[in-house]
Every structure is written in C-alpha cells, then in structure tokens.
Short mmCIF file of C-alpha atoms in Angstrom, two decimals:
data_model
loop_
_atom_site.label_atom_id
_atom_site.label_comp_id
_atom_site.label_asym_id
_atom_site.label_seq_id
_atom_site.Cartn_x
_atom_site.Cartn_y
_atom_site.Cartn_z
CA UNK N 1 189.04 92.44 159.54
CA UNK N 2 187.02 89.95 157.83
CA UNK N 3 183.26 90.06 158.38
CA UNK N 4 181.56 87.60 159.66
CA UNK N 5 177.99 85.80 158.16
CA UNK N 6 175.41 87.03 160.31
CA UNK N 7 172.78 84.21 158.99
CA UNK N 8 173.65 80.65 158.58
CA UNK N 9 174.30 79.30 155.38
CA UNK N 10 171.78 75.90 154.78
CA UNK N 11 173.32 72.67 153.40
CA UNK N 12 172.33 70.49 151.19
CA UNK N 13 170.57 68.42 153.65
CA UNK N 14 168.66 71.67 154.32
CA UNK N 15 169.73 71.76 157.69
CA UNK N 16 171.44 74.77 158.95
CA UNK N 17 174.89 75.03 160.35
CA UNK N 18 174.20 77.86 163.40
CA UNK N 19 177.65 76.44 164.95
CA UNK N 20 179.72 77.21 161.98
CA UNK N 21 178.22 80.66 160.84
CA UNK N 22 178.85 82.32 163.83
CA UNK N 23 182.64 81.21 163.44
CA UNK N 24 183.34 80.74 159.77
CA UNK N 25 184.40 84.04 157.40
CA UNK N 26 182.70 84.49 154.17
CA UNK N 27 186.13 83.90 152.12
CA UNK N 28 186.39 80.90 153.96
CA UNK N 29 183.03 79.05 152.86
CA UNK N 30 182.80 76.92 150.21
CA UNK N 31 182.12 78.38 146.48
CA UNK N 32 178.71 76.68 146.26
CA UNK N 33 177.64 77.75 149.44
CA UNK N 34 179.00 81.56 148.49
CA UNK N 35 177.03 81.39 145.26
CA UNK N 36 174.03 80.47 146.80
CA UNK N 37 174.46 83.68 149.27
CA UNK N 38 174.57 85.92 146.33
CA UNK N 39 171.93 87.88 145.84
CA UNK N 40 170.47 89.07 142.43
CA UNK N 41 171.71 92.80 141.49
CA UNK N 42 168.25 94.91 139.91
CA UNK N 43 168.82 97.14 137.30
CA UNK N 44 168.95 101.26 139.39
CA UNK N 45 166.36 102.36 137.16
CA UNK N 46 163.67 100.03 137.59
CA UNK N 47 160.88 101.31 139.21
CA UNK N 48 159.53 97.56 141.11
CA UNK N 49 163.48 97.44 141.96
CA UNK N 50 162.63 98.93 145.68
CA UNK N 51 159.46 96.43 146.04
CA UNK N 52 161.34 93.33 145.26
CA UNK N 53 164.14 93.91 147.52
CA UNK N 54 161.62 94.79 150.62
CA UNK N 55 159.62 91.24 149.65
CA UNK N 56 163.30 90.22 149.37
CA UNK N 57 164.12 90.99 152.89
CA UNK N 58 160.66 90.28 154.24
CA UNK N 59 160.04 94.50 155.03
CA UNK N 60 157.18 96.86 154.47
CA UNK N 61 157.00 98.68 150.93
CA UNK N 62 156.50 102.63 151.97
CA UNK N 63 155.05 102.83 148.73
CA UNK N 64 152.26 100.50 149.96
CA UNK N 65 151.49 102.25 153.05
CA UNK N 66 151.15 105.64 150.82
CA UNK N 67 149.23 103.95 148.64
CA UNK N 68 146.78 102.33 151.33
CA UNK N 69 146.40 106.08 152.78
CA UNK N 70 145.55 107.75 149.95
CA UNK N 71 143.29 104.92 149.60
CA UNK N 72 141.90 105.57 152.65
CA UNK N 73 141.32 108.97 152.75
CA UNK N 74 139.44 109.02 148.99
CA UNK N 75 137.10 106.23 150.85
CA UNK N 76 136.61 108.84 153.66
CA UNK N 77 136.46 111.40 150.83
CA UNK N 78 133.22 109.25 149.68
CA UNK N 79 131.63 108.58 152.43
CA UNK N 80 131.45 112.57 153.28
CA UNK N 81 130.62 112.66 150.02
CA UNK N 82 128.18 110.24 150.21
CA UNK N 83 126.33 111.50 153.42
CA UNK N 84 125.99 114.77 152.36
CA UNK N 85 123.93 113.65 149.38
CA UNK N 86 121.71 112.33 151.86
CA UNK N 87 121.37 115.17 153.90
CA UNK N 88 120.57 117.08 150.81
CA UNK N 89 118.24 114.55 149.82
CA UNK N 90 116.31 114.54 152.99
CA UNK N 91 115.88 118.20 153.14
CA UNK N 92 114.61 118.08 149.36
CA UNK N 93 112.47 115.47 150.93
CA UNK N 94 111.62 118.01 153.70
CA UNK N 95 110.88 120.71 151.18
CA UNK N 96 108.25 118.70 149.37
CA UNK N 97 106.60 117.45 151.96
CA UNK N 98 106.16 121.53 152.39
CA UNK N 99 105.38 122.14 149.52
CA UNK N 100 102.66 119.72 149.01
CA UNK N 101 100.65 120.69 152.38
CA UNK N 102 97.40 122.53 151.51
CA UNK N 103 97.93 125.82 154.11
CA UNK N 104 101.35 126.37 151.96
CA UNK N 105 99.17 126.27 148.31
CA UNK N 106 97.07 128.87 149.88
CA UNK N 107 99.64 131.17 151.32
CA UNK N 108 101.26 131.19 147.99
CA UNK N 109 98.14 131.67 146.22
CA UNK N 110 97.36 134.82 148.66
CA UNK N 111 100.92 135.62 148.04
CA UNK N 112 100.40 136.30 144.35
CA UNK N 113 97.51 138.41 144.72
CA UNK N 114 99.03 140.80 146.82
CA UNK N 115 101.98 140.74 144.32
CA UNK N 116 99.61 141.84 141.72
CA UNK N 117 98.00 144.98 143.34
CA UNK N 118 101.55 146.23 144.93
CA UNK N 119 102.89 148.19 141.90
CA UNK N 120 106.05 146.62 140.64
CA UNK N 121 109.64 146.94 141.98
CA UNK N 122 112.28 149.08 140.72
CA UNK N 123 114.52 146.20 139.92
CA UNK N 124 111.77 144.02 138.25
CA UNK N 125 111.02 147.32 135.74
CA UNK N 126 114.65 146.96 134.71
CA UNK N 127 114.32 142.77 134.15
CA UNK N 128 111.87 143.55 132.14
CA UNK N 129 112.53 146.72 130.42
CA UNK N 130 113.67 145.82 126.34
CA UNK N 131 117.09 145.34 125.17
CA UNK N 132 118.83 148.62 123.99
CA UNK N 133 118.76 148.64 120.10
CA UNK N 134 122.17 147.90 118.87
CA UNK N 135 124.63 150.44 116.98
CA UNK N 136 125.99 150.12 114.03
CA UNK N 137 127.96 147.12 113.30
CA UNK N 138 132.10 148.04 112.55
CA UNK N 139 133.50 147.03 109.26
CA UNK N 140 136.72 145.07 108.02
CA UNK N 141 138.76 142.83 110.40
CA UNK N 142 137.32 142.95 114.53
CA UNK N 143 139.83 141.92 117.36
CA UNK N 144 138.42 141.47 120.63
CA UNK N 145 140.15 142.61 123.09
CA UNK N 146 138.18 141.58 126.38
CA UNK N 147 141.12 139.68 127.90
CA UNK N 148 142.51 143.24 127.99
CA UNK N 149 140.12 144.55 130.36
CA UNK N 150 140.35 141.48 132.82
CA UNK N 151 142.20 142.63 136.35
CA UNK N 152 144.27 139.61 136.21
CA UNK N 153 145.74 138.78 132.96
CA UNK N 154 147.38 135.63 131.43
CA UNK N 155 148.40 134.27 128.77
CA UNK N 156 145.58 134.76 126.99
CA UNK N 157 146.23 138.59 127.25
CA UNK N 158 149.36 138.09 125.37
CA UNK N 159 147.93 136.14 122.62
CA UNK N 160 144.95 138.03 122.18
CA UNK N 161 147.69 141.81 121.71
CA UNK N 162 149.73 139.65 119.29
CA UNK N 163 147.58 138.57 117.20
CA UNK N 164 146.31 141.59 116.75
CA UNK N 165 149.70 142.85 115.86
CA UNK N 166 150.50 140.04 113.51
CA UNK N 167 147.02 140.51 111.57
CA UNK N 168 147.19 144.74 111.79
CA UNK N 169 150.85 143.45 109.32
CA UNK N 170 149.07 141.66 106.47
CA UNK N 171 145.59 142.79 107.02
CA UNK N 172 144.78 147.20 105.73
CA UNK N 173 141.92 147.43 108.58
CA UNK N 174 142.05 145.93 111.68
CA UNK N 175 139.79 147.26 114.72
CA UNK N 176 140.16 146.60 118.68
CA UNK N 177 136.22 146.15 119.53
CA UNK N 178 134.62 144.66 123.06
CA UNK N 179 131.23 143.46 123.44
CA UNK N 180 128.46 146.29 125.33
CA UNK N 181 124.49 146.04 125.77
CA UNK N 182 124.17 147.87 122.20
CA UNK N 183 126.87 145.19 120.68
CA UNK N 184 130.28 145.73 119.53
CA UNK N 185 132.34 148.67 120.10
CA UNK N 186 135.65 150.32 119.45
CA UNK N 187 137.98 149.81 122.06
CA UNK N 188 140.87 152.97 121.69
CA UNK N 189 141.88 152.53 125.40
CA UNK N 190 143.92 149.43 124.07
CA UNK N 191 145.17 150.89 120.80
CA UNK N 192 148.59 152.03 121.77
CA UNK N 193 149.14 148.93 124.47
CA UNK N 194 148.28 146.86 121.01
CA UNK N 195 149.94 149.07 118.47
CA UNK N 196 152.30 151.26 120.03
CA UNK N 197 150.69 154.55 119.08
CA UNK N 198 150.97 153.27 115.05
CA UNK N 199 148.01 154.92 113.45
CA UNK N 200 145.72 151.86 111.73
CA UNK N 201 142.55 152.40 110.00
CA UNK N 202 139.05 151.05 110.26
CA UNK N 203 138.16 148.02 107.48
CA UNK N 204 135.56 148.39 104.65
CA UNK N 205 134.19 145.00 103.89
CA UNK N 206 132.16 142.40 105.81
CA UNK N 207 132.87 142.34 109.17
CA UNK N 208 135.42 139.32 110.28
CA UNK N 209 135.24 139.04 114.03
CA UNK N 210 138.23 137.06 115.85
CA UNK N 211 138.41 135.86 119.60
CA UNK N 212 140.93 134.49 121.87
CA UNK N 213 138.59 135.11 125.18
CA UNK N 214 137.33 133.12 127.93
CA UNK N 215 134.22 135.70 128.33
CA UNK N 216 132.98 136.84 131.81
CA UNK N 217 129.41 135.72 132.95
CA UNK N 218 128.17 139.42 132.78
CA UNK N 219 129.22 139.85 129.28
CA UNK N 220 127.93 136.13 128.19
CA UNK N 221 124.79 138.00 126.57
CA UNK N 222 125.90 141.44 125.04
CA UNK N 223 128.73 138.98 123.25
CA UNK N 224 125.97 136.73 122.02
CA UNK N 225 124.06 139.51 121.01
CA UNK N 226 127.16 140.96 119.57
CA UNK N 227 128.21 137.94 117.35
CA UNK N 228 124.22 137.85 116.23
CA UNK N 229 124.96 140.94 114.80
CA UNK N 230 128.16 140.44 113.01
CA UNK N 231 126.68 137.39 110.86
CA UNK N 232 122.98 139.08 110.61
CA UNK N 233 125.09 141.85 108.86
CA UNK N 234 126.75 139.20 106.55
CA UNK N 235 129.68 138.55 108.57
CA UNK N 236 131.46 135.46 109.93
CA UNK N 237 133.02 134.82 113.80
CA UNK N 238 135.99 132.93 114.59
CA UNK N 239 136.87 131.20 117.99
CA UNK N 240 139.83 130.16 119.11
CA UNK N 241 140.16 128.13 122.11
CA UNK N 242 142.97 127.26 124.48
CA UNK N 243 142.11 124.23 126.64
CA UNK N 244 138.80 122.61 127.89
CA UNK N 245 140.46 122.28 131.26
CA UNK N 246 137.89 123.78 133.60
CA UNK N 247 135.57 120.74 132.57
CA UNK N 248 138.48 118.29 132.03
CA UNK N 249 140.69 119.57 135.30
CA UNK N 250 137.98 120.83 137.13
CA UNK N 251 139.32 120.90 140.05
CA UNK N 252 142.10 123.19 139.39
CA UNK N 253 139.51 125.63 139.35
CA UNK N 254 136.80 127.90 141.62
CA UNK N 255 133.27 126.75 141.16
CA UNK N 256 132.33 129.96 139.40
CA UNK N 257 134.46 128.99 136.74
CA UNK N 258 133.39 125.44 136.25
CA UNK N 259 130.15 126.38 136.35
CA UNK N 260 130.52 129.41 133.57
CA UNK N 261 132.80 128.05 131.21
CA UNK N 262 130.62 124.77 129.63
CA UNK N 263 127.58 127.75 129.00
CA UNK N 264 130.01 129.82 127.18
CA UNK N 265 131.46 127.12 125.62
CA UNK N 266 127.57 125.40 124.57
CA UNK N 267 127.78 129.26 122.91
CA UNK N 268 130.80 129.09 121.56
CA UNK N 269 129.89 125.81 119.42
CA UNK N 270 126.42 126.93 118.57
CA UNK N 271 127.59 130.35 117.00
CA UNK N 272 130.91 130.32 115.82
CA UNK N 273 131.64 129.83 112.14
CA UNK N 274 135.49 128.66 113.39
CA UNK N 275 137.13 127.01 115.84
CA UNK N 276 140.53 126.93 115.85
CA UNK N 277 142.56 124.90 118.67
CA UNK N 278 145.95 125.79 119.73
CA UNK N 279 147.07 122.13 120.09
CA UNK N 280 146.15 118.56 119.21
CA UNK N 281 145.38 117.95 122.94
CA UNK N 282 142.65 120.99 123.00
CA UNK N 283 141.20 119.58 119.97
CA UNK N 284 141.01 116.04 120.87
CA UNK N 285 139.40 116.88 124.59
CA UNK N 286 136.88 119.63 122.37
CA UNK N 287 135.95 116.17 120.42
CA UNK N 288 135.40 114.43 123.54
CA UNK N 289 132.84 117.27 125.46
CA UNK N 290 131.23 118.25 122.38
CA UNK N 291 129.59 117.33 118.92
CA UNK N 292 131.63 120.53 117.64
CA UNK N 293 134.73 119.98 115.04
CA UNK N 294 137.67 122.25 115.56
CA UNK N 295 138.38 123.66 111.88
CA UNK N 296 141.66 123.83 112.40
CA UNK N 297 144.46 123.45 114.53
CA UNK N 298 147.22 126.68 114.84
CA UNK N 299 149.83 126.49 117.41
CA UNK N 300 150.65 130.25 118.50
CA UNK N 301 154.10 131.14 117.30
CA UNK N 302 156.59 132.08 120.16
CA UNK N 303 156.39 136.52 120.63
CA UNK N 304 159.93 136.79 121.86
CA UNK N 305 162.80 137.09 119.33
CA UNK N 306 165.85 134.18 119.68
CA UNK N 307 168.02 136.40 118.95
CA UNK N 308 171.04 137.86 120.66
CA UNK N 309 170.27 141.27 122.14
CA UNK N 310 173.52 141.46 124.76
CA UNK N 311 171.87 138.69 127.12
CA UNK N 312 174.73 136.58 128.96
CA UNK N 313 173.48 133.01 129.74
CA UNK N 314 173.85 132.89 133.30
CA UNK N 315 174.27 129.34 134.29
CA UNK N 316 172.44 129.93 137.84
CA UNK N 317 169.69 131.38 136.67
CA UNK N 318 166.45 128.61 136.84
CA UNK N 319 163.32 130.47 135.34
CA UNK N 320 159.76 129.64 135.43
CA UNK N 321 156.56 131.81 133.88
CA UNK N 322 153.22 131.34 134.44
CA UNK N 323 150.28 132.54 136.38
CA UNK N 324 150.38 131.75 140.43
CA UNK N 325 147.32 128.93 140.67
CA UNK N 326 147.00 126.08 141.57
CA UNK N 327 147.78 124.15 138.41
CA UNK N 328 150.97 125.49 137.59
CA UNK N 329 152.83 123.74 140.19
CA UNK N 330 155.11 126.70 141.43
CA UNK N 331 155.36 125.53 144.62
CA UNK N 332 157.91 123.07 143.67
CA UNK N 333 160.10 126.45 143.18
CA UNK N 334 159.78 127.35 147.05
CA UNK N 335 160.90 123.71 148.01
CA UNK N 336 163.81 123.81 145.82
CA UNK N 337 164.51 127.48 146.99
CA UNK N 338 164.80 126.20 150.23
CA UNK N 339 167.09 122.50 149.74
CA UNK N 340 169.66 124.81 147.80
CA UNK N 341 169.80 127.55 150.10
CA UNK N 342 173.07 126.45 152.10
CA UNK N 343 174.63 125.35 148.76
CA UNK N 344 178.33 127.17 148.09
CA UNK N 345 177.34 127.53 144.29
CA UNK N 346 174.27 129.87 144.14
CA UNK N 347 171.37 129.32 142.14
CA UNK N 348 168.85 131.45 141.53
CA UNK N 349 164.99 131.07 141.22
CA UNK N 350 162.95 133.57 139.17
CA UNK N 351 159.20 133.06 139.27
CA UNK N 352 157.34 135.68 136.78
CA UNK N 353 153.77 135.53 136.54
CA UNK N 354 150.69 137.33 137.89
CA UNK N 355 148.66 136.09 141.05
CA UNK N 356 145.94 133.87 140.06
CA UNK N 357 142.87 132.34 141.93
CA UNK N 358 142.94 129.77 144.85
CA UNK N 359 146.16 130.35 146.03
CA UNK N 360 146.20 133.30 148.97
CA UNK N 361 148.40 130.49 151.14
CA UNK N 362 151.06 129.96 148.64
CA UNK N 363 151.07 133.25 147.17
CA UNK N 364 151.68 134.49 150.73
CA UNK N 365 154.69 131.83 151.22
CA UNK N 366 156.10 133.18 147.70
CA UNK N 367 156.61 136.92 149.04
CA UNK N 368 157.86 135.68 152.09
CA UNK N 369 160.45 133.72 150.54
CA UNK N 370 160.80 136.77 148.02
CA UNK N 371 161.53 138.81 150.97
CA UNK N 372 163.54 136.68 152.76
CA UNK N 373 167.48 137.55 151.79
CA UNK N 374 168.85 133.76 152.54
CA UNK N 375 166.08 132.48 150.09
CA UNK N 376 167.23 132.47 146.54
CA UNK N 377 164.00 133.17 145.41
CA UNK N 378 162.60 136.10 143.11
CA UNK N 379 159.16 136.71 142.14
CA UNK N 380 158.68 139.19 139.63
CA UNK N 381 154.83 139.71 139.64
CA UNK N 382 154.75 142.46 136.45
CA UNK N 383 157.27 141.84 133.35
CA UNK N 384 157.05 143.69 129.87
CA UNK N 385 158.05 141.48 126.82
CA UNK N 386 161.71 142.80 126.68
CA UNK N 387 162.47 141.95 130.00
CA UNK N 388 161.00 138.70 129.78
CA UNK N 389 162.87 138.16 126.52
CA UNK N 390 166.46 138.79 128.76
CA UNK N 391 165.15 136.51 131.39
CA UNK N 392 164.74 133.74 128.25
CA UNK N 393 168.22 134.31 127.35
CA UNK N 394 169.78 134.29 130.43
CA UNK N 395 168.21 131.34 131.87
CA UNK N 396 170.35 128.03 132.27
CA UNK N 397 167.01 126.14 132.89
CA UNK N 398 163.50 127.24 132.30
CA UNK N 399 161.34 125.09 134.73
CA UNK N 400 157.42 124.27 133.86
CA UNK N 401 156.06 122.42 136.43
CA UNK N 402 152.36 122.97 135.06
CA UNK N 403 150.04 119.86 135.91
CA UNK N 404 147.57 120.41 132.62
CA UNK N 405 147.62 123.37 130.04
CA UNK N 406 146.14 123.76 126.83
CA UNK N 407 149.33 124.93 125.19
CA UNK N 408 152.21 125.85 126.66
CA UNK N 409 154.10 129.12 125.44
CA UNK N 410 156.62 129.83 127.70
CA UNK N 411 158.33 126.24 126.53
CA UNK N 412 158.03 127.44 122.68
CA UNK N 413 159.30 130.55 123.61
CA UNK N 414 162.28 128.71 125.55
CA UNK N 415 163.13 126.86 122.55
CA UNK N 416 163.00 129.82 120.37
CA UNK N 417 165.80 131.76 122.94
CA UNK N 418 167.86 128.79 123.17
CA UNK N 419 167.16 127.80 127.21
CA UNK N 420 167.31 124.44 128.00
CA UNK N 421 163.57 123.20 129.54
CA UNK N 422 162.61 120.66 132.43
CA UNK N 423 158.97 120.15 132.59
CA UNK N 424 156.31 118.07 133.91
CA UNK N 425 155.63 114.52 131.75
CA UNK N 426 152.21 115.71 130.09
CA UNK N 427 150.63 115.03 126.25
CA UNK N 428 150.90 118.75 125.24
CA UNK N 429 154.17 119.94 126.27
CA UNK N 430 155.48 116.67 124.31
CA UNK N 431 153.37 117.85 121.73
CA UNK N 432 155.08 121.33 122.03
CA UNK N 433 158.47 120.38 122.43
CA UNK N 434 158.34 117.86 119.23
CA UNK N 435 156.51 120.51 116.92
CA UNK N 436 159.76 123.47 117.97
CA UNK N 437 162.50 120.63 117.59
#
C-alpha cells in the first residue's frame, strides 16, 4: 500500500491543494513538489540535532523544560537561601540590641566577679596548664603514618604504606613516626603492615620528615608542634598534597571537613619546606587558593604489578574502586546492575572500596543489591593488594565514574594491568590517562 500525504503540499501560488493531498500518493506528485517535502537529514551525533527537529515540528524541547526546572529550583534554592540570611541577621540584630542594654553590662560585670572568687574549674586548669616538653626528636628519614590510624581509610592509606616501602629500598633509615602532645613518635604498630616484618633501622642524620596526610582537627597542633621541632633541630618537612577539593568541590563534603581542611592547609603552606602535587590539576587549583608554589609535581606510580600472575580476563567482569561517597559516582553501578539484570549474557559488577561519609542511603541500597541473588552486583568492602591486583586483570572494563579527584590511581593502575577504562570526562583523569599512554 502506498501511503498517503497527511499535509498538503503548497503550490507555487502558495495556495494549498487540501482536495488533492488527501487523494494523491507521494510517488505520484510532482518532483518539485517531492523535493520541497524533503526534509534536511542532521548529522546522529550532533548534540542541537534533537532541538532543531522539535522547532522543526513546532514541539516542546524536554531539554528546555529540564533546564527551566533546575532553573527553578536553584531560584527557590536562593530565596531559602536568601531568607535565612535575614533571619540570621535579625536575630544578630536581636542580640545587640541585648547586648547594648545597660541591666545586661551590669549582670555581666557581676558575672565576672563572682567568676573571680569561685576557684577555677577542673577543665579551665587543664586549658591552661603548659604544653608537655617535647622528646627527643628521631633521626634520618620520618614517614608519617597518620592515615594509618584513621577508621576509614583511602587512598591516601595506600600511598602513604608505599611510599614508605619504595623509600625504606633506596634510603638505609627510614622510621614510621605520628604526631603526640610531646611531638613525633615511633609508630611500631604499623611496621609489619608497612614492611612485612623486614627488620629496618633508625637514620643518623638530620631529620627529613615526609607526609601524605589530610591531618585530623585534634592532631592540627601536636603536628605543628611536631614539624616546629623537626626544622628547630635542623631538619626540613615535605608535603605532599592530593587535591584541594574540599574548598574547590565543597559540597562533596561534610561541613567538618570544609571547615578543617583550609586551616590545615593555611599550615601546610606556612611550614612546609615542600610541596609536592600529585597532578597538574592539584597544582594549578593550589595556585588558585593560595600564594604557595608547589615545588614539584610527582604523579604516584601504579602499586600493582602488570604482570601475568594466572589471572584470566573475564570479559563480564566490569570493576570499579574507590571509596563509597558521594563524589565517586557509584551509584551509576546500582542502575546499571539493575537494566542488565534480565540480560541472557551475564555481566558482573564488582564495587571495592570502603564506606565513606554522606552516604548511609546509598550505602544501604549497595548491600541490598549485594544481597540480592538476581542483582549482579558485588561489593567487596575489604581487599588486600593481591586480590585487587586479580580483580585488575580480570576485569573487561574498569569503570570510574568519580565527579572530581585529585589523582586518580585506580585508572593508572588499570593501564598498568592491561584493563580497558570508561570514566567520567574530567581534566585529571585526561591528565592520567595521557601521562600512562
């Protein structure tokens, strides 16, 4: 059957022939009326392809109506934003007017008086009590090892333990130290995670102080006090830093963080001798925050081996590492889970990484899914290096679905085990992927 024009075609008069359409085939119209009914073909790939051909056909865009609701809701997003300032301006407003009333200047006069003859409280005879005096300062090479300690490790953990083993190679004395109230001491509880039980002895010249670690607020001042020490006694620190994301993403993370990590950077920049930046991108976004100058610029080398140790490259197998936040993206993993669950050819997701912060919703949806036997889903919350290093080497596809990092290992240590990679459009994993290709 041959179908029928469901418009009518307009002559050249410009008049259009409604009695003829409705009777006339396509094949049977005239070639310059059939040319002017073509309509222009837009290349698949072009991304205003799916606007022009709803303008085309007079129809809504449904990118426009997302785009007018996020547009909304960051509006609405302001305006909370924007009373909320008021009410906190008010209040402040409120407090002064306190404040400044002459009954309130009294009561807090009276107030300190009675302060004075009370005798003082326990806890204000410990604010005040003096700073323990500090021990003697280790010799030779100094690895923190803080990261260690931290109940929730990532990647930094795994930097931090090799380094130390690539230094304790070329470097005679190499000591695991973490900061205390009476500065730096040896940390044994971390030699054979670090070493493997391989004896290593304690350095003899100036003290040479290296850290990979993001430090705690409660240790901010016994690691000042610490680093005093090392270049009072003639020695030199060295910093190495990750990513600035907590002021440049902040709001990937909790408010304690955002608010901790520009002090201990301000530190950071004010005592170290070194900084040393794992990419191009850290170093660039350390120029923009601060007056500092990263010294130098040292990618960290992938830890797991390329080579064949028996692994099979399992075609099904689609791996992704990194710590559960919100960041990383991983819940891209539980969607795909789920669209290739009723597939006849089974593929396999393997999420390995460590629960992070902000995420008790979709860490809860991962176990389920984990749990669930018609998800293909694994999550493999604690993995030594060897079996990561299999999981490398089996993997068809390692997935990185990070929004922002600093680095990037677990695509250099793809690259070094062969995987093929599929990650997220960003400046440093470029930057990572160019520098192992």
């Amino acid at each position: 059957m041959i179908p029928v024009l469901s418009k009518w075609p307009t002559t050249e008069s410009g008049c259009q022939c409604r009695h003829r359409a409705r009777k006339t085939p396509w094949a049977r119209l005239p070639r310059a009326q059939r040319s002017a009914w073509r309509l222009p073909v837009w290349p698949r790939d072009s991304l205003e392809s799916g606007s022009r051909m709803h303008r085309l056909f007079g129809m809504p865009d449904p990118r426009d109506e997302m785009i007018d609701a996020l547009r909304a809701r960051l509006s609405a997003a302001r305006d909370e934003r924007d009373r909320l300032q008021d009410e906190a301006d008010r209040a402040w407003g409120r407090v002064r007017q306190i404040t400044s009333r002459r009954s309130y200047r009294v009561a807090a006069a009276g107030h300190r008086v009675v302060a004075g003859l009370l005798p003082a409280r326990p806890t204000e005879a410990r604010q005040s009590a003096p700073l323990p005096a500090l021990a003697p300062c280790p010799r030779g090479l100094l690895i923190d090892v803080s990261a260690l300690d931290e109940g929730t490790r990532s990647g930094i953990a795994r930097v931090t333990v090799e380094l130390a083993r690539g230094l304790a190679r070329v470097e005679d004395g190499v000591t695991l130290v973490r900061p205390t109230a009476t500065g730096l001491a040896p940390a044994p509880d971390h030699h054979r995670e670090v070493f493997g039980g391989r004896p290593t002895r304690a350095g003899t010249g100036p003290p040479l102080l290296l850290s990979a670690t993001v430090h705690p607020g409660h240790l901010l001042q016994p690691w000042q006090r610490s680093v005093g020490h090392v270049q009072a006694t003639g020695g030199r620190y060295v910093q190495v830093i990750h990513d600035l994301l907590p002021i440049t993403e902040p709001d990937y993370f909790p408010l304690g963080m955002r608010r901790l990590f520009p002090i201990w950077l301000d530190q950071v920049v004010a005592q170290a001798d070194v900084l040393v930046c794992v990419s191009e991108a850290t170093r660039r976004d350390l120029l923009e925050v601060s007056s500092a100058r990263a010294h130098a610029v040292v990618p960290p080398a992938p830890f797991l081996s390329g080579g064949d140790s028996g692994g099979r490259r399992d075609g099904d197998l689609v791996l992704t590492v990194g710590t559960v936040e919100p960041r990383k993206g991983v819940e891209c993993l539980l969607e795909a889970a789920k669209n290739v669950s009723g597939w006849d050819r089974p593929i396999r997701f393997v999420l390995v990484g460590r629960p992070g912060w902000n995420s008790d919703r979709l860490i809860a949806g991962l176990r389920a899914a984990h749990a669930d036997p018609d998800t293909p889903f694994e999550w493999r919350e604690a993995v030594d290096d060897s079996a990561l290093a299999g999981l490398y080497r089996q993997a068809a596809v390692v997935l990185q679905p990070s929004r922002a990092e600093g680095f990037g290992l677990p695509l250099a240590e793809a690259l070094s085990t062969g995987a093929a990679i599929l990650a997220r459009d960003i400046p440093v994993f470029r930057e990572v992927v160019a520098d192992d290709s």
